[in-house]
CSV table of C-alpha atoms in Angstrom, one decimal:
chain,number,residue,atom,x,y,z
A,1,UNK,CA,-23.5,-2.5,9.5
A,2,UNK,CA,-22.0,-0.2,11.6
A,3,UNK,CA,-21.9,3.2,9.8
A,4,UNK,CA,-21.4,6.8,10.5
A,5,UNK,CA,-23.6,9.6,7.9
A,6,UNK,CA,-22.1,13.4,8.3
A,7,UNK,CA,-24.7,16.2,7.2
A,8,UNK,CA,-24.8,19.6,7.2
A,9,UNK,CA,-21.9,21.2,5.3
A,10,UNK,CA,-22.3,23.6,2.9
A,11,UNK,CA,-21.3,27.4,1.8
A,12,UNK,CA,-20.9,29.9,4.4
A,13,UNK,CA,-19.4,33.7,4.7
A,14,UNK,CA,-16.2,33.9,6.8
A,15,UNK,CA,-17.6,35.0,10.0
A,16,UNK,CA,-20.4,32.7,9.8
A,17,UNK,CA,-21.6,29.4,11.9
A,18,UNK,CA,-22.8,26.1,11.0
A,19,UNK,CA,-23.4,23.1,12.7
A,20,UNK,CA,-22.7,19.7,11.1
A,21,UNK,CA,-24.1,16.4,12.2
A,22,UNK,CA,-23.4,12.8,12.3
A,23,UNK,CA,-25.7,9.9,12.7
A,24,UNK,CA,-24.5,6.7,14.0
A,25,UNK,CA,-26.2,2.9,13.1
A,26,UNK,CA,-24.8,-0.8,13.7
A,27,UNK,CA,-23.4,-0.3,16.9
A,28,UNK,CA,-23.6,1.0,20.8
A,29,UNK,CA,-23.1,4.8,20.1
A,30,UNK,CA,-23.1,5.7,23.7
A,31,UNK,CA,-20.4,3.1,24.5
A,32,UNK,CA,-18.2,5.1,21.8
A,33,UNK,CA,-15.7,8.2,22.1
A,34,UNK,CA,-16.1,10.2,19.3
A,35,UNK,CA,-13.9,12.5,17.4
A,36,UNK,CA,-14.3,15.3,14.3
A,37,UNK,CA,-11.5,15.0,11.2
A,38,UNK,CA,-11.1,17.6,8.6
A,39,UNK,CA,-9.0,17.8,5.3
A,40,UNK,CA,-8.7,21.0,3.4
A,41,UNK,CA,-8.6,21.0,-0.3
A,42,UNK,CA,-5.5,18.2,-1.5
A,43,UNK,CA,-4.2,18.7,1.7
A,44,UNK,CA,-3.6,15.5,4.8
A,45,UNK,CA,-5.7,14.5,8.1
A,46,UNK,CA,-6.2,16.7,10.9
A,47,UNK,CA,-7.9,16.2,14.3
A,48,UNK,CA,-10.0,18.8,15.4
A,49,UNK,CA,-11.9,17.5,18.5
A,50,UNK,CA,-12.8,14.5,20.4
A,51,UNK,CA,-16.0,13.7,23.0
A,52,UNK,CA,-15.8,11.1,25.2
A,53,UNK,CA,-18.3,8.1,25.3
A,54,UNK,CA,-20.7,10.7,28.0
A,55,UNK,CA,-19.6,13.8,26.7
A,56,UNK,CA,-17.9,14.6,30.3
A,57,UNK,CA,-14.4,15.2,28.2
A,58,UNK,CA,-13.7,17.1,25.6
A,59,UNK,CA,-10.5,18.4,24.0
A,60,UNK,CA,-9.9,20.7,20.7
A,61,UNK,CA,-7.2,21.4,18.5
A,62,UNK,CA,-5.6,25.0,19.3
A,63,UNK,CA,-6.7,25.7,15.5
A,64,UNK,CA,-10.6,25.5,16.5
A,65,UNK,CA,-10.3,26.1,20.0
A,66,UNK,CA,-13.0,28.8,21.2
A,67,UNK,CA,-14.6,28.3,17.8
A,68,UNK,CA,-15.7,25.5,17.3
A,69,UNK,CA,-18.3,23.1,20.1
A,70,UNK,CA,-18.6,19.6,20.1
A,71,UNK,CA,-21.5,17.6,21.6
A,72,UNK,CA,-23.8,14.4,21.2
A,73,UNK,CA,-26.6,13.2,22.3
A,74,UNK,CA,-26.5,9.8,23.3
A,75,UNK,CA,-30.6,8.9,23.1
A,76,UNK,CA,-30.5,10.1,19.1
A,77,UNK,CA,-27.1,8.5,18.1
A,78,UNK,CA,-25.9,11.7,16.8
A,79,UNK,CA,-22.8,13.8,17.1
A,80,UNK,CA,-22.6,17.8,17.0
A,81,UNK,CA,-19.8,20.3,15.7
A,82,UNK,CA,-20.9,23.6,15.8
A,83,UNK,CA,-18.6,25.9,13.8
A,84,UNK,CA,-18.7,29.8,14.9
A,85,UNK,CA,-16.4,32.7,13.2
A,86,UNK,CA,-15.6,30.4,10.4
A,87,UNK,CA,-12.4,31.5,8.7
A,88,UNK,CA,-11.4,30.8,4.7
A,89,UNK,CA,-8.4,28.2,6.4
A,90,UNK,CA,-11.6,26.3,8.1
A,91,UNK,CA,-12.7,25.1,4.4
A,92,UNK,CA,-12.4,21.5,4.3
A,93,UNK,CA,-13.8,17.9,4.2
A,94,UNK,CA,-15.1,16.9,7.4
A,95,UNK,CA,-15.2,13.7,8.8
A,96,UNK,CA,-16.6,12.2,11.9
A,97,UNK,CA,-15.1,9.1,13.2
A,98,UNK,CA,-15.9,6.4,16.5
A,99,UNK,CA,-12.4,5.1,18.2
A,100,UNK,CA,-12.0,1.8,18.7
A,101,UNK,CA,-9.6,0.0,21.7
A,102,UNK,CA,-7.9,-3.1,21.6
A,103,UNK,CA,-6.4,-3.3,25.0
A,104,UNK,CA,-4.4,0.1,25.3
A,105,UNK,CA,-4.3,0.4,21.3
A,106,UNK,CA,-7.2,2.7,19.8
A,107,UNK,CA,-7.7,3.9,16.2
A,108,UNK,CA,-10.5,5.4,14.0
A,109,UNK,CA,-12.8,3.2,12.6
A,110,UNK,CA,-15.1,3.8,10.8
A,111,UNK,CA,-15.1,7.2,9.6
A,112,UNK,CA,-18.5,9.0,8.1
A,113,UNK,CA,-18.1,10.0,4.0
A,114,UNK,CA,-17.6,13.5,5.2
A,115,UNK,CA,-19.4,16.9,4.5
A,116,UNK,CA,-17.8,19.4,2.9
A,117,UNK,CA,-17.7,23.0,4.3
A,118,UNK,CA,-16.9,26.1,2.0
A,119,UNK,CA,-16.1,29.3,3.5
A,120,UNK,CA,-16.0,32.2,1.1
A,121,UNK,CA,-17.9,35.3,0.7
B,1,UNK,CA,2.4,18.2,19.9
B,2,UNK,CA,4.1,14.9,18.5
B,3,UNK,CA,5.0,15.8,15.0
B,4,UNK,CA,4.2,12.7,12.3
B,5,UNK,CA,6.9,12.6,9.1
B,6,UNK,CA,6.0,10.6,6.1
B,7,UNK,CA,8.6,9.7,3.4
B,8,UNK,CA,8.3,10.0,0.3
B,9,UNK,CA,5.4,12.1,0.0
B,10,UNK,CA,4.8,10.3,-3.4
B,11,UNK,CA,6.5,7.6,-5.2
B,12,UNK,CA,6.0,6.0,-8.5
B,13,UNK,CA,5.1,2.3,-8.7
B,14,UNK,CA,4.1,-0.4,-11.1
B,15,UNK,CA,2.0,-3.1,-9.9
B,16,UNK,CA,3.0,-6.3,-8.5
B,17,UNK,CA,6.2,-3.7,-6.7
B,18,UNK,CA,7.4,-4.1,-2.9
B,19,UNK,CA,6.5,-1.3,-1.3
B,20,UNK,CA,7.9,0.8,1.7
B,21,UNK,CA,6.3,3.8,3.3
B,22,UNK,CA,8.0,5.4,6.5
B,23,UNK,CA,6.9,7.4,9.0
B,24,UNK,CA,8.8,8.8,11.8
B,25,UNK,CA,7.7,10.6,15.3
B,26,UNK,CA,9.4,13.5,16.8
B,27,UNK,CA,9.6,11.3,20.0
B,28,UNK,CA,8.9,8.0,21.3
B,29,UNK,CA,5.7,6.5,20.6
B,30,UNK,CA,6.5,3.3,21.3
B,31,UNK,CA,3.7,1.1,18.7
B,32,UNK,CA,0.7,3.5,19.1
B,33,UNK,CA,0.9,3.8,15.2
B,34,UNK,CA,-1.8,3.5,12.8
B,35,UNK,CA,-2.1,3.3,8.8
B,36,UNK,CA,-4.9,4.1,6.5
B,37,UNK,CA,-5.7,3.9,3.0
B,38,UNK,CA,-7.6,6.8,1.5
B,39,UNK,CA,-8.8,6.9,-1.8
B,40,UNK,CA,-9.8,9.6,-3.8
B,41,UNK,CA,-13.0,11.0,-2.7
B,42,UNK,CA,-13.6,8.8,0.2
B,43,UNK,CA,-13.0,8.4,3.8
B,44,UNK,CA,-9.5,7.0,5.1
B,45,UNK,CA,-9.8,3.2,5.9
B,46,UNK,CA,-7.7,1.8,8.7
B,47,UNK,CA,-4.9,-0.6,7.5
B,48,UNK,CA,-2.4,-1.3,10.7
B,49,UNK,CA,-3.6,-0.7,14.1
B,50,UNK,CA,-0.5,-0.6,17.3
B,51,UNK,CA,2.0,-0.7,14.2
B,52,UNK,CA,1.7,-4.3,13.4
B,53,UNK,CA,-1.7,-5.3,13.7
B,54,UNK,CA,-3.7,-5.8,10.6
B,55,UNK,CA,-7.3,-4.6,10.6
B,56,UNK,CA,-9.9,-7.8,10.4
B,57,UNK,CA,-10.4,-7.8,6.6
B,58,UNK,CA,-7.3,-6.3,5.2
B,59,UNK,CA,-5.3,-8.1,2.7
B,60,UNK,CA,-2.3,-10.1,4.4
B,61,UNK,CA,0.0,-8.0,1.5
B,62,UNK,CA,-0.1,-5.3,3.9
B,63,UNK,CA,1.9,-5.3,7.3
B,64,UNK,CA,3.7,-3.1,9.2
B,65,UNK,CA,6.5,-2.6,11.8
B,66,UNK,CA,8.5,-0.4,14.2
B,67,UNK,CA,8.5,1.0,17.6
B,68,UNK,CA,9.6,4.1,19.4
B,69,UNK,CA,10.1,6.9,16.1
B,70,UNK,CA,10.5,4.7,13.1
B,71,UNK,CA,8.1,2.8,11.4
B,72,UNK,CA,6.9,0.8,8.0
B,73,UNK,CA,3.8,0.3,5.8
B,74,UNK,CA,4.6,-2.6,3.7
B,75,UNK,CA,3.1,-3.4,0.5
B,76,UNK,CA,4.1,-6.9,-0.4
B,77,UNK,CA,2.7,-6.8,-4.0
B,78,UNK,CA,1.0,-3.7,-5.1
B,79,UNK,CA,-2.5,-4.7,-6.7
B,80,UNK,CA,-4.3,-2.0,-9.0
B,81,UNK,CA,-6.9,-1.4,-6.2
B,82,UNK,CA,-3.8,-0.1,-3.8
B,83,UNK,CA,-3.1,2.7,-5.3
B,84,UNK,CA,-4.1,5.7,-3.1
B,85,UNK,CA,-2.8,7.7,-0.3
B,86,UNK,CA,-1.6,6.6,3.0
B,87,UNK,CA,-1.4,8.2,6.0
B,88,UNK,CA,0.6,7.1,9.6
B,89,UNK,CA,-0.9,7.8,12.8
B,90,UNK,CA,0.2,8.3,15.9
B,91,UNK,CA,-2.3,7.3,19.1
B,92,UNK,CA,0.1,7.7,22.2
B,93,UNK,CA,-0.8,11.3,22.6
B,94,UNK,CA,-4.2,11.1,23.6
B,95,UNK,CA,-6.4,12.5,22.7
B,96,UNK,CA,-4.0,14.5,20.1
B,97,UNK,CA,-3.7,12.4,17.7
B,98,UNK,CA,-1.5,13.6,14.7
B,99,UNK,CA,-1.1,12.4,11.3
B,100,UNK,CA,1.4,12.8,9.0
B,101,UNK,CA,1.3,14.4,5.6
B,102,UNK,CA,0.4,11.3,3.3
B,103,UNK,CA,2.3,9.0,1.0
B,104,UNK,CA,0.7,9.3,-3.0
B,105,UNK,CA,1.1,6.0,-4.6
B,106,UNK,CA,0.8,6.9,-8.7
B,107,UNK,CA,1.1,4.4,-11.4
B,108,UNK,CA,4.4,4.3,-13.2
């Protein structure tokens, strides 16, 4: 079964880091571009960042960018978002998420459960 | 960025309805649109892939169409199980890839 298990969320101060994680099973992870997904509280979808199947490209929203790091490491099927100067707006569900292609069609599937990260002092 | 615009935001429906979410781009996207389901609490599920393509194991009541700004989710026969949020995607700006603000389906 391929299946993707987010960790690491919690409650943090504004100003404060945390790194979530995201472990990948039932499938080629190092064949796979990656990507992070938040939702805030009752609030839609947005993309935050995306690592390619290597992790030679990477690309960030403008609302994380210089903040936030993405990474993986291939050998232990796991994906990396390290969250610096965490803001109250940065509170939100996160998701990670593989891309799939069909010919020069891609979409997300499947997405982790999600961790959810609380900033607030 | 491409800017996603979902209409309605919510919409009151009784089961066994027709169903028709829109979602228009601020430009061209040709069919790099996706749909997902989400339901409350859990992770958005992938419906429509390339704007008409249903997802192996989706039920054939959902379908979608459109190219270039303006598409359609489809519901054919809303079952009890289909009410949730759904949410267009578009996948033509890579790696950018903007959603728009969700469609509520709530039980009349």
């Amino acid at each position: 079964e391929v299946q993707l298990v987010e960790s690491g969320g919690g409650l943090v101060q504004p100003g404060g880091s945390l790194r979530l994680s995201c472990a990948a099973s039932g499938f080629i992870f190092s064949a796979n571009t990656m990507n992070w997904v938040r939702q805030a509280p009752g609030k839609g979808l947005e993309w935050i960042s995306y690592i390619s199947s290597s992790g030679s490209t990477i690309y960030y929203a403008d609302s994380v960018k210089g903040r936030f790091t993405i990474s993986r490491d291939n050998a232990k099927n796991s994906l990396y978002l390290q969250m610096d100067s965490l803001r109250a707006e940065d509170t939100a569900v996160y998701y990670c998420a593989r891309e799939v292609y069909y010919g020069d069609k891609h979409w997300f599937d499947p997405w982790g459960q999600g961790t959810l990260v609380t900033v607030s002092s | 960025d491409i800017q996603m615009t979902q209409s309605p935001s919510s919409l009151s429906v009784s089961v066994g309805d027709r169903v028709t979410i829109t979602c228009r781009a601020s430009q061209s996207i040709s069919s790099y649109l996706n749909w997902y389901q989400q339901k409350p609490g859990k992770a958005p599920k992938v419906l429509i892939y390339g704007a008409s393509s249903l997802q192996s194991g989706v039920p054939s009541r959902f379908s979608g169409s459109g190219s270039g700004t303006d598409f359609t989710l489809t519901i054919s026969s809303l079952q009890p199980e289909d009410f949730a949020t759904y949410y267009c995607q578009q996948s033509y700006s890579i790696p950018r890839y903007t959603f728009g603000q969700g469609t509520k389906l709530e039980i009349k």
